[in-house]
Coordinates of C-alpha atoms and ligand atoms in Angstrom, one line a residue:
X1 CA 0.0 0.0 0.0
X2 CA 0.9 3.6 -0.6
X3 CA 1.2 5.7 2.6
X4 CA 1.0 9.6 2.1
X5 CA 3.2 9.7 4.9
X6 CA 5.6 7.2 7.0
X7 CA 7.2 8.8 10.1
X8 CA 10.3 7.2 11.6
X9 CA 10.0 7.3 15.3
X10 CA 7.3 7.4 17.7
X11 CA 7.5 9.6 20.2
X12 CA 6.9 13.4 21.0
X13 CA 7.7 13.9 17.8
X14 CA 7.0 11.0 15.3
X15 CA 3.4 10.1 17.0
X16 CA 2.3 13.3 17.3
X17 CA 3.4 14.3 13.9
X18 CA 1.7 11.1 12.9
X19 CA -1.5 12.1 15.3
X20 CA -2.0 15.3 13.4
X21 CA -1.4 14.2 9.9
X22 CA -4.1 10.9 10.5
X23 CA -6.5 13.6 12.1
X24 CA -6.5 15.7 8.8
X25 CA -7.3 12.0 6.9
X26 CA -4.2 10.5 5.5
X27 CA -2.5 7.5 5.4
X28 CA 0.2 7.0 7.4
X29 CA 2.2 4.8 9.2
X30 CA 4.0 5.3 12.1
X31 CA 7.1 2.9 12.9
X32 CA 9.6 2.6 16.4
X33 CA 11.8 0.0 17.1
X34 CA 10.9 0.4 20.7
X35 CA 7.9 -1.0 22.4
X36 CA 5.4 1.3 24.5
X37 CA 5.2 2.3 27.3
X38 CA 8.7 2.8 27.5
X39 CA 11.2 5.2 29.1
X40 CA 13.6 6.7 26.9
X41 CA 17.0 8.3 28.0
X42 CA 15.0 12.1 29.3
X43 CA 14.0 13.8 32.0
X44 CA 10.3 15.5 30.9
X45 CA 9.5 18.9 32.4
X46 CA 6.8 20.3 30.1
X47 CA 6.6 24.0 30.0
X48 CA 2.9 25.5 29.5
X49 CA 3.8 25.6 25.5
X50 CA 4.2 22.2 25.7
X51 CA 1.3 21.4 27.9
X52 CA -1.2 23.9 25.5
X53 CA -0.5 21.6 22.4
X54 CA -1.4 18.7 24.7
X55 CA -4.5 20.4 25.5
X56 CA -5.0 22.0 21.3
X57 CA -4.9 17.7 20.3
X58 CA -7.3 17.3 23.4
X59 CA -5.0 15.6 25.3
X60 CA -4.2 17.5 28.0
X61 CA -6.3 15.8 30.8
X62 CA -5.6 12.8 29.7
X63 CA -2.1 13.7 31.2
X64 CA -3.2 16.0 33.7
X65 CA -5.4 13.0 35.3
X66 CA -2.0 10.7 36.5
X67 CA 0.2 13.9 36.5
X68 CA 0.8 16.6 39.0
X69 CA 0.6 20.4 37.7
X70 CA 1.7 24.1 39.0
X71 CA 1.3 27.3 37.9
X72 CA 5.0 28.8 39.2
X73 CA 8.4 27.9 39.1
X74 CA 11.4 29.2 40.8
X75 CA 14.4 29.4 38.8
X76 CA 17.1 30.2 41.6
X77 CA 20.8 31.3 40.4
X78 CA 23.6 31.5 42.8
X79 CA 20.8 31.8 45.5
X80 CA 19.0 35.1 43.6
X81 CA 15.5 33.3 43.2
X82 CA 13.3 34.3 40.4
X83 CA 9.8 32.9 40.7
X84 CA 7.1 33.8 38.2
X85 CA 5.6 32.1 35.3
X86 CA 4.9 32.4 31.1
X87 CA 2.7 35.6 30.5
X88 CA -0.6 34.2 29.2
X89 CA -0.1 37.2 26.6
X90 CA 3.5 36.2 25.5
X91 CA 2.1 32.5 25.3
X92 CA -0.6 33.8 23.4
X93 CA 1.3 35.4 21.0
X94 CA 3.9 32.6 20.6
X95 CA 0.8 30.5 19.2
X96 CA -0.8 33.2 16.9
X97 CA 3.0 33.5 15.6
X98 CA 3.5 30.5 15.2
X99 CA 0.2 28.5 14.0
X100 CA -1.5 31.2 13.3
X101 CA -4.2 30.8 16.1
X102 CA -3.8 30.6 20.1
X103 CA -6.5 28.3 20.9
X104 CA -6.0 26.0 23.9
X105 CA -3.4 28.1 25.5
X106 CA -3.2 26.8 29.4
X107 CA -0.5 28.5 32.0
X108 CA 0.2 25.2 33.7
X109 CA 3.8 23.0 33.6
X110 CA 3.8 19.3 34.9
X111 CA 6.9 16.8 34.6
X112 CA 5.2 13.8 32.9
X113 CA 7.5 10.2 32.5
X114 CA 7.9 9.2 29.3
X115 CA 6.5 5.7 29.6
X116 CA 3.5 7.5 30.3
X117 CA 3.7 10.3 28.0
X118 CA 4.7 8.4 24.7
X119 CA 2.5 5.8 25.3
X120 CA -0.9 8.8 25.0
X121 CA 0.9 10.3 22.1
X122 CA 1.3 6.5 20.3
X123 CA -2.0 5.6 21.5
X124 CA -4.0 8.9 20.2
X125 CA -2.3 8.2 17.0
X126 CA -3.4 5.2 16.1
X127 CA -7.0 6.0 17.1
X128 CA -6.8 9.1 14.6
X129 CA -6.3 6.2 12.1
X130 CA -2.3 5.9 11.3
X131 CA -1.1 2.5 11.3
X132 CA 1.3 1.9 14.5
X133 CA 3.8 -1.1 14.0
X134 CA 6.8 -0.9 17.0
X135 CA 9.3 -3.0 17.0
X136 CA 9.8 -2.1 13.8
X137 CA 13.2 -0.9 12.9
X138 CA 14.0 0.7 9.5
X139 CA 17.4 -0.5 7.8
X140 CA 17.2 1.3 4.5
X141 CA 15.6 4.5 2.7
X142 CA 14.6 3.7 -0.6
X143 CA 15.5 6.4 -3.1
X144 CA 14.3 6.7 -6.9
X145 CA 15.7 9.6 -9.0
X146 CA 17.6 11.4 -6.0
X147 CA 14.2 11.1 -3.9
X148 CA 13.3 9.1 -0.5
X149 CA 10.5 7.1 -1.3
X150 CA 10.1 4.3 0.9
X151 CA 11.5 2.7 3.9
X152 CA 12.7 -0.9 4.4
X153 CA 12.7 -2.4 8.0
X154 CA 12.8 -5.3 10.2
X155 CA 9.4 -5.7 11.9
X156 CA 8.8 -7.4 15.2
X157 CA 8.5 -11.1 13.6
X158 CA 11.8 -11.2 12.3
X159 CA 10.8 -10.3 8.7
X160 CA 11.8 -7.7 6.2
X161 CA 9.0 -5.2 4.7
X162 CA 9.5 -2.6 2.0
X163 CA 6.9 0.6 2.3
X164 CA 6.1 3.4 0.0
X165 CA 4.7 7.2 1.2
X166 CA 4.8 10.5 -0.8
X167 CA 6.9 11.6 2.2
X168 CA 9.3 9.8 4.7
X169 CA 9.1 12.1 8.2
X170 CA 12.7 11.4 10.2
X171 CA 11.3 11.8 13.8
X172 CA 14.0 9.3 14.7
X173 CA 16.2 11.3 17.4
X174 CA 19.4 12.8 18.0
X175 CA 21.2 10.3 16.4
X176 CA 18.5 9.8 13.7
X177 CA 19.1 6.6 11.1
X178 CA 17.2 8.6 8.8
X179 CA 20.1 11.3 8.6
X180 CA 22.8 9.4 8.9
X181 CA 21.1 7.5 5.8
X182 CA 20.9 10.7 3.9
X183 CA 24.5 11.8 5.2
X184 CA 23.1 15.0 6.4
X185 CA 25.7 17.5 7.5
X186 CA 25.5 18.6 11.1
X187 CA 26.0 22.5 11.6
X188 CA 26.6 25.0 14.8
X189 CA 27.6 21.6 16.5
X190 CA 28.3 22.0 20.3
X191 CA 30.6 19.6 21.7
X192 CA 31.1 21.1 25.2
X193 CA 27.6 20.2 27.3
X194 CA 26.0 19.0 30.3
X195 CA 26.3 15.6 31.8
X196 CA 23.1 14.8 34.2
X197 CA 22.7 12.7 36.6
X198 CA 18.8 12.2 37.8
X199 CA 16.6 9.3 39.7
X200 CA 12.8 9.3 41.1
X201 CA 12.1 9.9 45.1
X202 CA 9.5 9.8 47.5
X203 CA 8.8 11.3 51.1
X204 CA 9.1 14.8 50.2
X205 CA 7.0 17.5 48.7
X206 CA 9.0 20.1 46.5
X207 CA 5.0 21.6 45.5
X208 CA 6.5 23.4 42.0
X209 CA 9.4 22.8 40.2
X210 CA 12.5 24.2 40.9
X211 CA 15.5 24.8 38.6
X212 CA 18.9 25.7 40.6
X213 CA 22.4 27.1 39.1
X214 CA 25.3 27.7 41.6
X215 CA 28.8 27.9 40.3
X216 CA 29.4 25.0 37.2
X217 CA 26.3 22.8 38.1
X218 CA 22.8 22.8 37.9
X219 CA 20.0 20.6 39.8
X220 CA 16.3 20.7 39.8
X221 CA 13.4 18.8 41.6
X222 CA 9.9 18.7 39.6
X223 CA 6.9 16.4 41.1
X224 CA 6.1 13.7 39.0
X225 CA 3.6 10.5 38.1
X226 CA 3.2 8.0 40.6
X227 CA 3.4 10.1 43.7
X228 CA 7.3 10.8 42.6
X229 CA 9.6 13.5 42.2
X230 CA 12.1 13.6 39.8
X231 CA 15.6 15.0 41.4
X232 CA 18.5 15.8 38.5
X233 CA 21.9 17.1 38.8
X234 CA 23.9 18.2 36.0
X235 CA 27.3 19.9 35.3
X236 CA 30.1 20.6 32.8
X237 CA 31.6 17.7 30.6
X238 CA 34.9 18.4 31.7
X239 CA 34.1 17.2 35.0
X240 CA 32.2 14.2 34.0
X241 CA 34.7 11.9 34.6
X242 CA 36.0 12.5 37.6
X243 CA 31.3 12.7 38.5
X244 CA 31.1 8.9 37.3
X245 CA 33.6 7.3 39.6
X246 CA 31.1 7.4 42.4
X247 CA 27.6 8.5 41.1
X248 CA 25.7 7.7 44.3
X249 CA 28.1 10.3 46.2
X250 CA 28.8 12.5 43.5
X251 CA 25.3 12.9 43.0
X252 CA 24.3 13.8 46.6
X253 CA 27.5 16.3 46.9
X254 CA 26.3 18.1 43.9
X255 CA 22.4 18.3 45.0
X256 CA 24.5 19.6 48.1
X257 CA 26.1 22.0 46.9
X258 CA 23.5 23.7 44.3
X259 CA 20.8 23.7 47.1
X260 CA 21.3 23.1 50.7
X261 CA 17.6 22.4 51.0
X262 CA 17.0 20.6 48.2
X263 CA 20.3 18.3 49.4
X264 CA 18.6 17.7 52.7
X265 CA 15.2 16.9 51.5
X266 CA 17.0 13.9 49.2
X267 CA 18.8 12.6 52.0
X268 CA 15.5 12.1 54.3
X269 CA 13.8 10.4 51.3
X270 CA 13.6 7.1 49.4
X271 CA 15.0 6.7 46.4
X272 CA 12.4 4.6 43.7
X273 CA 14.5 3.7 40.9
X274 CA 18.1 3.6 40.0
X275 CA 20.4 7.0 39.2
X276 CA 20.0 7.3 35.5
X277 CA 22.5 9.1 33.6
X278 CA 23.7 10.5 30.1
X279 CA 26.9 12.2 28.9
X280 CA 25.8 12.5 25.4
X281 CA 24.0 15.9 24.8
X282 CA 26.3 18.0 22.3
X283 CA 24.1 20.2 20.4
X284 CA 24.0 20.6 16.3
X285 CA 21.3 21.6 13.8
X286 CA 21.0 19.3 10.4
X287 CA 18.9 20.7 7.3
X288 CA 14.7 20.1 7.6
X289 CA 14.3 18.5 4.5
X290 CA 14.9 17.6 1.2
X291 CA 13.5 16.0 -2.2
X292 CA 10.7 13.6 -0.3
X293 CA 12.2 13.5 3.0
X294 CA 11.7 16.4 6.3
X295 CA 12.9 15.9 10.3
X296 CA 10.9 16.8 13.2
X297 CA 11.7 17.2 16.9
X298 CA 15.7 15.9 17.9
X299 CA 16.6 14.5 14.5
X300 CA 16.1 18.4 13.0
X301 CA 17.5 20.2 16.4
X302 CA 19.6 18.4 19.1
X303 CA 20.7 20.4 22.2
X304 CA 21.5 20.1 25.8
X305 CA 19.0 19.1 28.5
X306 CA 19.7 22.2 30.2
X307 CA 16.9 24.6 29.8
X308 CA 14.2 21.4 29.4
X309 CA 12.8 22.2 26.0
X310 CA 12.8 19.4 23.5
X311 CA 9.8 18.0 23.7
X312 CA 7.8 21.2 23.7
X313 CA 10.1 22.0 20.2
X314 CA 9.2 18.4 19.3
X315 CA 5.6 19.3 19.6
X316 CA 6.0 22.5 18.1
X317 CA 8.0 20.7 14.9
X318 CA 4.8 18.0 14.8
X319 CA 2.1 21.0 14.9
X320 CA 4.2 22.6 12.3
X321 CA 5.0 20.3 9.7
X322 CA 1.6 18.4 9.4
X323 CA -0.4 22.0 8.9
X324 CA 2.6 22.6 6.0
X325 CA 2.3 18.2 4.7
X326 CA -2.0 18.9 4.9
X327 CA -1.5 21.8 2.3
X328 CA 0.5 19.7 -0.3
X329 CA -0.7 16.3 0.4
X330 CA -4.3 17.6 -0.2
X331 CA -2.7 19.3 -3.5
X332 CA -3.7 22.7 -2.4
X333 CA 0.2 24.0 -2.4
X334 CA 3.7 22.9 -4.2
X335 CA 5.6 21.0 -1.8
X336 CA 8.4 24.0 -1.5
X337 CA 5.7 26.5 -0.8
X338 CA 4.8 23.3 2.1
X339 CA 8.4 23.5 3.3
X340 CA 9.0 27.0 3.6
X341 CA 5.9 27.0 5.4
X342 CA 7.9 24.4 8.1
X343 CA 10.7 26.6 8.3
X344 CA 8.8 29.6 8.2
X345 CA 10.6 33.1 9.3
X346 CA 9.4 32.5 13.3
X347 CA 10.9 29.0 13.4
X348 CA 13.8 30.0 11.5
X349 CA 14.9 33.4 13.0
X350 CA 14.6 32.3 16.6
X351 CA 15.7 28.3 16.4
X352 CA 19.5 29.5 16.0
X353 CA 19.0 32.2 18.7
X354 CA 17.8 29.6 21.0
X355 CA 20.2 27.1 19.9
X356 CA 22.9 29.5 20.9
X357 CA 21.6 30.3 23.8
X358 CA 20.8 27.0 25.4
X359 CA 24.5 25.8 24.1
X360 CA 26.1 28.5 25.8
X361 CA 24.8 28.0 28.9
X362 CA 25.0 24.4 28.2
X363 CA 29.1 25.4 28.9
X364 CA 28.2 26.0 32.4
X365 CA 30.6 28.8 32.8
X366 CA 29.6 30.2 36.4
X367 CA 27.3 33.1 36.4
X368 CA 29.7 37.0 35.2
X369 CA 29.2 39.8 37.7
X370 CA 26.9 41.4 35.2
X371 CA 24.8 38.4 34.4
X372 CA 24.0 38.3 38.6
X373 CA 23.5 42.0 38.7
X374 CA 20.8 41.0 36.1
X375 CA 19.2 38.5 38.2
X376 CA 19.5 40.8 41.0
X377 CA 17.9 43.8 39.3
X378 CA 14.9 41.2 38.2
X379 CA 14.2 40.0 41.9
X380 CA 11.0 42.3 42.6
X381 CA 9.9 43.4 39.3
X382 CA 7.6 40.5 38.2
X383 CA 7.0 41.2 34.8
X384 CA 10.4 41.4 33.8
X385 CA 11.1 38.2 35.6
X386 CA 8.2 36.6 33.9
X387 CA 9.6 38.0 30.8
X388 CA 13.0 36.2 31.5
X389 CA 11.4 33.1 32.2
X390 CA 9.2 32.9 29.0
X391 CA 12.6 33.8 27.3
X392 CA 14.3 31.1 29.1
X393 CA 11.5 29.0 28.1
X394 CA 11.8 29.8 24.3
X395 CA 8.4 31.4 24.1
X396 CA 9.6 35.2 24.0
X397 CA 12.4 35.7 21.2
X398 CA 16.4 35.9 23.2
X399 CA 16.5 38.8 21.2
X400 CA 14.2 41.1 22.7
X401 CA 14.4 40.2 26.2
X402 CA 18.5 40.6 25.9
X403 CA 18.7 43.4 23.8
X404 CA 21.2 46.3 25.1
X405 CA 18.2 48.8 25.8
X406 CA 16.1 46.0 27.5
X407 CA 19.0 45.7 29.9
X408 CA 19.9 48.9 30.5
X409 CA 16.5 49.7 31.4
X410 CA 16.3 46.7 33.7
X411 CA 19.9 48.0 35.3
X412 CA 18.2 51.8 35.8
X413 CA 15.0 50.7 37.5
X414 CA 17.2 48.2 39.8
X415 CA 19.2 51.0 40.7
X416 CA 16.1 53.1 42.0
X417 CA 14.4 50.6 43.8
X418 CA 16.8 48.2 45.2
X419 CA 18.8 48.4 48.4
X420 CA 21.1 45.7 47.6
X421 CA 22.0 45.8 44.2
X422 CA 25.5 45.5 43.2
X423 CA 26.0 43.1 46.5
X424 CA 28.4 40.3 45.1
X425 CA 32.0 41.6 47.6
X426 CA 33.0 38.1 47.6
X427 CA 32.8 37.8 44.2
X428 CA 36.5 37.1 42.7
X429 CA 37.3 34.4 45.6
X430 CA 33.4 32.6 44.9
X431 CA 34.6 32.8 41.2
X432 CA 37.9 30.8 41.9
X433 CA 35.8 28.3 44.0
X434 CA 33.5 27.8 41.7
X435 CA 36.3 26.9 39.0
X436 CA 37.1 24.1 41.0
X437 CA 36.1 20.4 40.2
X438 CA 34.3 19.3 43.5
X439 CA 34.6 15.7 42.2
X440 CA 38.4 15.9 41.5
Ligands
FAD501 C1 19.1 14.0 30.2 C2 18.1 14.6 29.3 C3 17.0 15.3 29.9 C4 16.1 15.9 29.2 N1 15.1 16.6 29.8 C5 14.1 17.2 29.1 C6 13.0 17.9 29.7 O1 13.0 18.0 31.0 N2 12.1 18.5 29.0 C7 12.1 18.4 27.6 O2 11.3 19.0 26.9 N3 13.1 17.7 27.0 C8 14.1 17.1 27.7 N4 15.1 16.5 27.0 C9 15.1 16.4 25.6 C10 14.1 15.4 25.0 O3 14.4 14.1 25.6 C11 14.2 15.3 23.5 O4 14.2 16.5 23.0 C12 13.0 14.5 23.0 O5 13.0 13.1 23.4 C13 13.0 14.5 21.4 O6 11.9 13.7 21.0 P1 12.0 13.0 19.6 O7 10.6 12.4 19.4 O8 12.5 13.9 18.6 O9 13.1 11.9 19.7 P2 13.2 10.6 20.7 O10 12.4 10.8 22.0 O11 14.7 10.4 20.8 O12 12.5 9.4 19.9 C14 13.1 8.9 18.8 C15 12.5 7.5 18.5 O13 13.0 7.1 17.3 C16 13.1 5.7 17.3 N5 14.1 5.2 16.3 C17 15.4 5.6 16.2 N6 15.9 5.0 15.1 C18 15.0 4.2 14.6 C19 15.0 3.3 13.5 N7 16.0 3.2 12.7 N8 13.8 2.7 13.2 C20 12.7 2.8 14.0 N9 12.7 3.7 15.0 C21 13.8 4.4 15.3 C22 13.6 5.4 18.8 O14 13.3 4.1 19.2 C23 12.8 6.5 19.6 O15 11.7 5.9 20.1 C24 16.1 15.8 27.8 C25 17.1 15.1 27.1 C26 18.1 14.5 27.9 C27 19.1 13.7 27.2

């Protein structure tokens, strides 16, 4: 049979890609080598982005049901804490720019496992209609006249299929088959990153989620599914070595370290699962498509854990590219017209802002006197800090919220209104500490 679509990968963004294109009526058939429900290598803080495309594919409560939500967060750097939330108006506006209408916009964030997660994504799929065969993994692209075609794969039973589709959708991950098939280039590639560290614990109630920075590392605690919270640690790849000869320890020093509190409350609780772990996040871009092939999600845009965004992009990618597939596959535009339509000048303009932004702080260079006095001059004015966390949160543009007159407005109003701006006297000999590898 002919699919109008086959998407490699099925998770936040293969199914839901598949989800959207099966909603609009075509064929398609969605392949993973995995199995669901499954847990993939992720933590999975959603932020309210990510949450109002749940709720625009009316599956939001379905998540919300087995999930805990908040409406704040507190992002806390070198003990400044920021607490605030997305502007409903920013969010608002991110959807309108984006897809051209915000309904279904909800303020809420939730952390939600991925063997839960996936498994609603891959399940609302193929009730939409697209065919779902896991265990499937695809070997081959099949090309005709410089063009993806098809697919060939080994299904679950051992045997070798061959499938056709006007388009083949690489939704296949960071180290997506599909790219390496088409020997994609990989640009604005990142090497230096995060490792993270991060396990599931009960017997404590952190209420919101909480994102820490003190020197080099990182840590945050969000609630979770089943009555869990999800504690990470993370830090620069130069020290990653040195963090893996004792993990357990290592672990506990760092949550330490980064947040007294959030050290203590870890120690008086029970630990549910085992410390999982990852070293691999360099970040790179890779082209979004070509002559019968596009990516979506982690295949198109890798990056570092570090600001929690990839499966809110991966939903954004899905929401995208089926509204641009729709308009061709129904033969209402050419497929370029489609694909610019993908890439579109929002997507575009921002995606390497972002990129550069999370990569940089993916470096973990401690915080520069300047970049405290910014946090400092926040504390207090909640609509900047709001601002700052929807920027953070890749809903507001880096552009605007860091742009030189943005700041030095920030920097005057600070001055008027806060007793202790400018308070960092320790500052050279915290600098040299912070250099250090605690883990040496
Ligand atoms: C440590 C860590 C923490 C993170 N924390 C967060 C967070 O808090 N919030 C957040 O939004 N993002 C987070 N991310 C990022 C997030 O995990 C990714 O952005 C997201 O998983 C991308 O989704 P995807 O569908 O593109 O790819 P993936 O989730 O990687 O799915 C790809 C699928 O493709 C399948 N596949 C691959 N090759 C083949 C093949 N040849 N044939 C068939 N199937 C194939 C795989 O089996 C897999 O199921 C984190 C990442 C890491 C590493």
């Amino acid at each position: 049979m002919m699919y109008d679509a086959i998407v490699v990968g099925g998770r936040c963004a293969g199914a839901s890609t598949a989800l959207l294109l099966a909603r609009q009526g075509h064929r398609v058939l969605l392949v993973d080598r995995s199995s669901f429900p499954s847990d993939v290598i992720s933590t999975h803080f959603l932020w309210p982005h990510g949450m109002s495309y749940l709720n625009r594919w009316g599956l939001l409560e379905q998540v919300t049901d087995v999930t805990p939500t908040y409406t704040t967060i507190d992002i806390v750097n070198d003990g400044i804490t920021l607490s605030g939330s997305v502007p409903p108006e920013l969010l608002r506006e991110y959807f309108r720019d984006l897809h051209g209408d915000d309904s279904g916009v909800v303020g809420s964030y939730a952390s939600v496992r991925r063997r839960v997660l996936d498994q609603i994504l891959v399940e609302a799929a193929a009730k939409a209609g697209a065919e779902v065969r896991t265990g499937f993994t695809v070997r081959e692209l099949i090309t005709e006249d410089g063009r993806v075609v098809g697919v060939r794969g080994r299904a679950a039973d051992g045997r070798t299929y061959e499938e056709r589709a006007r388009v083949v959708i690489g939704a296949d991950g960071r180290n997506s088959f599909v790219a390496r098939a088409l020997d994609l280039p990989k640009f604005d590639e990142r090497p230096r990153c995060t490792f993270a560290y991060w396990s599931y614990w009960s017997g404590f109630e952190p209420g919101r989620g909480q994102i820490h920075r003190r020197g080099r590392l990182g840590g945050a605690v969000v609630p979770t599914n089943f009555g869990q919270n999800m504690v990470l640690a993370w830090g620069p790849s130069e020290w990653s070595r040195e963090f893996r000869a004792d993990v357990p320890g290592n672990y506990q020093r760092a949550l330490d370290f980064i947040s007294p509190e959030l050290g203590e409350a870890v120690r008086g609780g029970t630990r549910e699962e085992r410390i999982y772990g990852t070293l691999d996040q360099s970040g790179f871009l890779r082209p979004l498509h070509g002559p019968g092939w596009v990516l979506v999600g982690d295949a198109q845009t890798a990056k570092d854990q570090c600001t929690a965004i990839g499966i809110t992009h991966a939903f954004r990618d899905a929401e995208l590219v089926s509204a641009a597939l729709h308009g061709w596959l129904a033969g209402e535009t050419a497929l370029d017209e489609a694909m610019a339509a993908y890439e579109g000048r929002r997507r575009s303009q921002n995606a390497a802002a972002y990129h550069d932004y999370v990569c940089t702080l993916a470096e973990m260079r401690p915080y520069r006197h300047d970049e405290l006095q910014l946090f400092v001059a926040l504390r207090g004015n909640q609509e900047e800090t709001d601002r700052f966390i929807a920027t953070h949160g890749d809903v507001a543009p880096v552009s605007e919220f860091f742009q030189a007159s943005n700041l030095f407005l920030l920097n005057d109003a600070a001055k008027e209104s806060s007793a202790d701006y400018a308070v960092f006297d320790d500052f050279a000999a915290t600098s040299r500490m912070y250099q250090q590898n605690p883990f040496a």
